[in-house]
Amino acid sequence: MLFHVRMDVHLPETLDPAERADIVAREKAYSQKLQRAGKWPHLWRIVGEYSNISIFDVESNDELHELISGLPLFPYMDIRVMPLATHPSKI
């Protein structure tokens, strides 16, 4: 199952710089693990924002929820998920 996911990150300005660096490093490692496993085949930065557009390829809604909620930045994100289906005009 393919999903289009938009993630907007809102880190608090009061977050300790060392804690911020740790969370961002853990986020990068976790996301790269999912990319290497083929679960997160596309990841794009949205220019000018601390946001991304991603495509996830997972077995179920529950798997997607588990992967997204495992993101270290999850508590600081607004997330919008759109399930994708094959377009009838696709060749």
PDB file of C-alpha atoms in Angstrom:
ATOM      1  CA  MET A   1       0.000   0.000   0.000  1.00  0.00           C
ATOM      2  CA  LEU A   2       1.315   3.402  -0.972  1.00  0.00           C
ATOM      3  CA  PHE A   3       0.759   6.521   1.111  1.00  0.00           C
ATOM      4  CA  HIS A   4       1.578  10.172   0.458  1.00  0.00           C
ATOM      5  CA  VAL A   5       2.584  11.712   3.785  1.00  0.00           C
ATOM      6  CA  ARG A   6       3.270  15.365   4.542  1.00  0.00           C
ATOM      7  CA  MET A   7       5.183  16.069   7.756  1.00  0.00           C
ATOM      8  CA  ASP A   8       5.528  19.592   9.166  1.00  0.00           C
ATOM      9  CA  VAL A   9       7.988  19.865  12.056  1.00  0.00           C
ATOM     10  CA  HIS A  10       7.482  22.436  14.842  1.00  0.00           C
ATOM     11  CA  LEU A  11      10.324  22.221  17.351  1.00  0.00           C
ATOM     12  CA  PRO A  12       9.887  24.508  20.349  1.00  0.00           C
ATOM     13  CA  GLU A  13      12.291  27.439  20.467  1.00  0.00           C
ATOM     14  CA  THR A  14      12.941  26.578  24.111  1.00  0.00           C
ATOM     15  CA  LEU A  15      14.252  23.090  23.286  1.00  0.00           C
ATOM     16  CA  ASP A  16      17.785  22.585  24.619  1.00  0.00           C
ATOM     17  CA  PRO A  17      20.271  22.659  21.689  1.00  0.00           C
ATOM     18  CA  ALA A  18      21.882  19.382  22.755  1.00  0.00           C
ATOM     19  CA  GLU A  19      18.488  17.668  22.985  1.00  0.00           C
ATOM     20  CA  ARG A  20      17.536  19.103  19.580  1.00  0.00           C
ATOM     21  CA  ALA A  21      20.740  17.770  18.011  1.00  0.00           C
ATOM     22  CA  ASP A  22      20.121  14.338  19.574  1.00  0.00           C
ATOM     23  CA  ILE A  23      16.519  14.126  18.333  1.00  0.00           C
ATOM     24  CA  VAL A  24      17.503  15.238  14.818  1.00  0.00           C
ATOM     25  CA  ALA A  25      20.352  12.673  14.690  1.00  0.00           C
ATOM     26  CA  ARG A  26      18.030   9.868  15.859  1.00  0.00           C
ATOM     27  CA  GLU A  27      15.416  10.975  13.297  1.00  0.00           C
ATOM     28  CA  LYS A  28      17.970  10.791  10.488  1.00  0.00           C
ATOM     29  CA  ALA A  29      19.152   7.313  11.518  1.00  0.00           C
ATOM     30  CA  TYR A  30      15.589   5.982  11.874  1.00  0.00           C
ATOM     31  CA  SER A  31      14.423   7.428   8.546  1.00  0.00           C
ATOM     32  CA  GLN A  32      17.469   6.084   6.715  1.00  0.00           C
ATOM     33  CA  LYS A  33      16.851   2.627   8.196  1.00  0.00           C
ATOM     34  CA  LEU A  34      13.281   2.714   6.824  1.00  0.00           C
ATOM     35  CA  GLN A  35      14.527   3.962   3.446  1.00  0.00           C
ATOM     36  CA  ARG A  36      17.071   1.147   3.190  1.00  0.00           C
ATOM     37  CA  ALA A  37      14.327  -1.365   4.072  1.00  0.00           C
ATOM     38  CA  GLY A  38      12.185  -0.061   1.184  1.00  0.00           C
ATOM     39  CA  LYS A  39       9.410   1.185   3.479  1.00  0.00           C
ATOM     40  CA  TRP A  40      10.154   4.870   2.738  1.00  0.00           C
ATOM     41  CA  PRO A  41      11.120   4.935  -0.966  1.00  0.00           C
ATOM     42  CA  HIS A  42      10.679   8.701  -1.524  1.00  0.00           C
ATOM     43  CA  LEU A  43      11.538  11.654   0.697  1.00  0.00           C
ATOM     44  CA  TRP A  44      11.552  15.281  -0.455  1.00  0.00           C
ATOM     45  CA  ARG A  45      12.181  18.504   1.443  1.00  0.00           C
ATOM     46  CA  ILE A  46       9.641  21.301   0.865  1.00  0.00           C
ATOM     47  CA  VAL A  47      11.666  24.378  -0.033  1.00  0.00           C
ATOM     48  CA  GLY A  48      11.658  27.076   2.626  1.00  0.00           C
ATOM     49  CA  GLU A  49       9.909  24.965   5.278  1.00  0.00           C
ATOM     50  CA  TYR A  50      10.873  22.438   7.942  1.00  0.00           C
ATOM     51  CA  SER A  51       8.596  19.985   6.153  1.00  0.00           C
ATOM     52  CA  ASN A  52       8.726  17.039   3.810  1.00  0.00           C
ATOM     53  CA  ILE A  53       6.621  15.072   1.390  1.00  0.00           C
ATOM     54  CA  SER A  54       7.176  11.329   1.563  1.00  0.00           C
ATOM     55  CA  ILE A  55       5.905   8.174  -0.058  1.00  0.00           C
ATOM     56  CA  PHE A  56       5.656   5.128   2.190  1.00  0.00           C
ATOM     57  CA  ASP A  57       5.236   1.583   0.850  1.00  0.00           C
ATOM     58  CA  VAL A  58       3.799  -0.545   3.661  1.00  0.00           C
ATOM     59  CA  GLU A  59       1.524  -3.536   4.185  1.00  0.00           C
ATOM     60  CA  SER A  60      -1.228  -1.788   6.134  1.00  0.00           C
ATOM     61  CA  ASN A  61      -2.554   1.355   7.793  1.00  0.00           C
ATOM     62  CA  ASP A  62      -1.386  -0.063  11.101  1.00  0.00           C
ATOM     63  CA  GLU A  63       2.174  -0.533   9.836  1.00  0.00           C
ATOM     64  CA  LEU A  64       2.250   3.049   8.568  1.00  0.00           C
ATOM     65  CA  HIS A  65       0.992   4.315  11.920  1.00  0.00           C
ATOM     66  CA  GLU A  66       3.640   2.276  13.756  1.00  0.00           C
ATOM     67  CA  LEU A  67       6.467   3.587  11.547  1.00  0.00           C
ATOM     68  CA  ILE A  68       5.359   7.224  11.716  1.00  0.00           C
ATOM     69  CA  SER A  69       4.719   7.190  15.451  1.00  0.00           C
ATOM     70  CA  GLY A  70       8.219   5.750  15.919  1.00  0.00           C
ATOM     71  CA  LEU A  71       9.807   8.874  14.469  1.00  0.00           C
ATOM     72  CA  PRO A  72      11.782  10.715  17.173  1.00  0.00           C
ATOM     73  CA  LEU A  73      10.319  14.014  15.899  1.00  0.00           C
ATOM     74  CA  PHE A  74       6.754  12.624  15.953  1.00  0.00           C
ATOM     75  CA  PRO A  75       5.701  14.619  19.058  1.00  0.00           C
ATOM     76  CA  TYR A  76       6.641  17.828  17.216  1.00  0.00           C
ATOM     77  CA  MET A  77       4.949  17.064  13.882  1.00  0.00           C
ATOM     78  CA  ASP A  78       1.712  17.839  12.126  1.00  0.00           C
ATOM     79  CA  ILE A  79       1.164  14.893   9.775  1.00  0.00           C
ATOM     80  CA  ARG A  80      -1.265  14.463   6.901  1.00  0.00           C
ATOM     81  CA  VAL A  81      -1.679  11.044   5.280  1.00  0.00           C
ATOM     82  CA  MET A  82      -3.291  10.318   1.912  1.00  0.00           C
ATOM     83  CA  PRO A  83      -3.709   6.714   0.711  1.00  0.00           C
ATOM     84  CA  LEU A  84      -2.804   6.311  -2.956  1.00  0.00           C
ATOM     85  CA  ALA A  85      -4.404   4.150  -5.648  1.00  0.00           C
ATOM     86  CA  THR A  86      -3.373   3.395  -9.201  1.00  0.00           C
ATOM     87  CA  HIS A  87      -4.654   5.988 -11.653  1.00  0.00           C
ATOM     88  CA  PRO A  88      -6.658   4.507 -14.544  1.00  0.00           C
ATOM     89  CA  SER A  89      -4.653   6.552 -17.101  1.00  0.00           C
ATOM     90  CA  LYS A  90      -1.270   5.346 -15.844  1.00  0.00           C
ATOM     91  CA  ILE A  91       0.717   3.492 -18.491  1.00  0.00           C
TER      92      ILE A  91
END
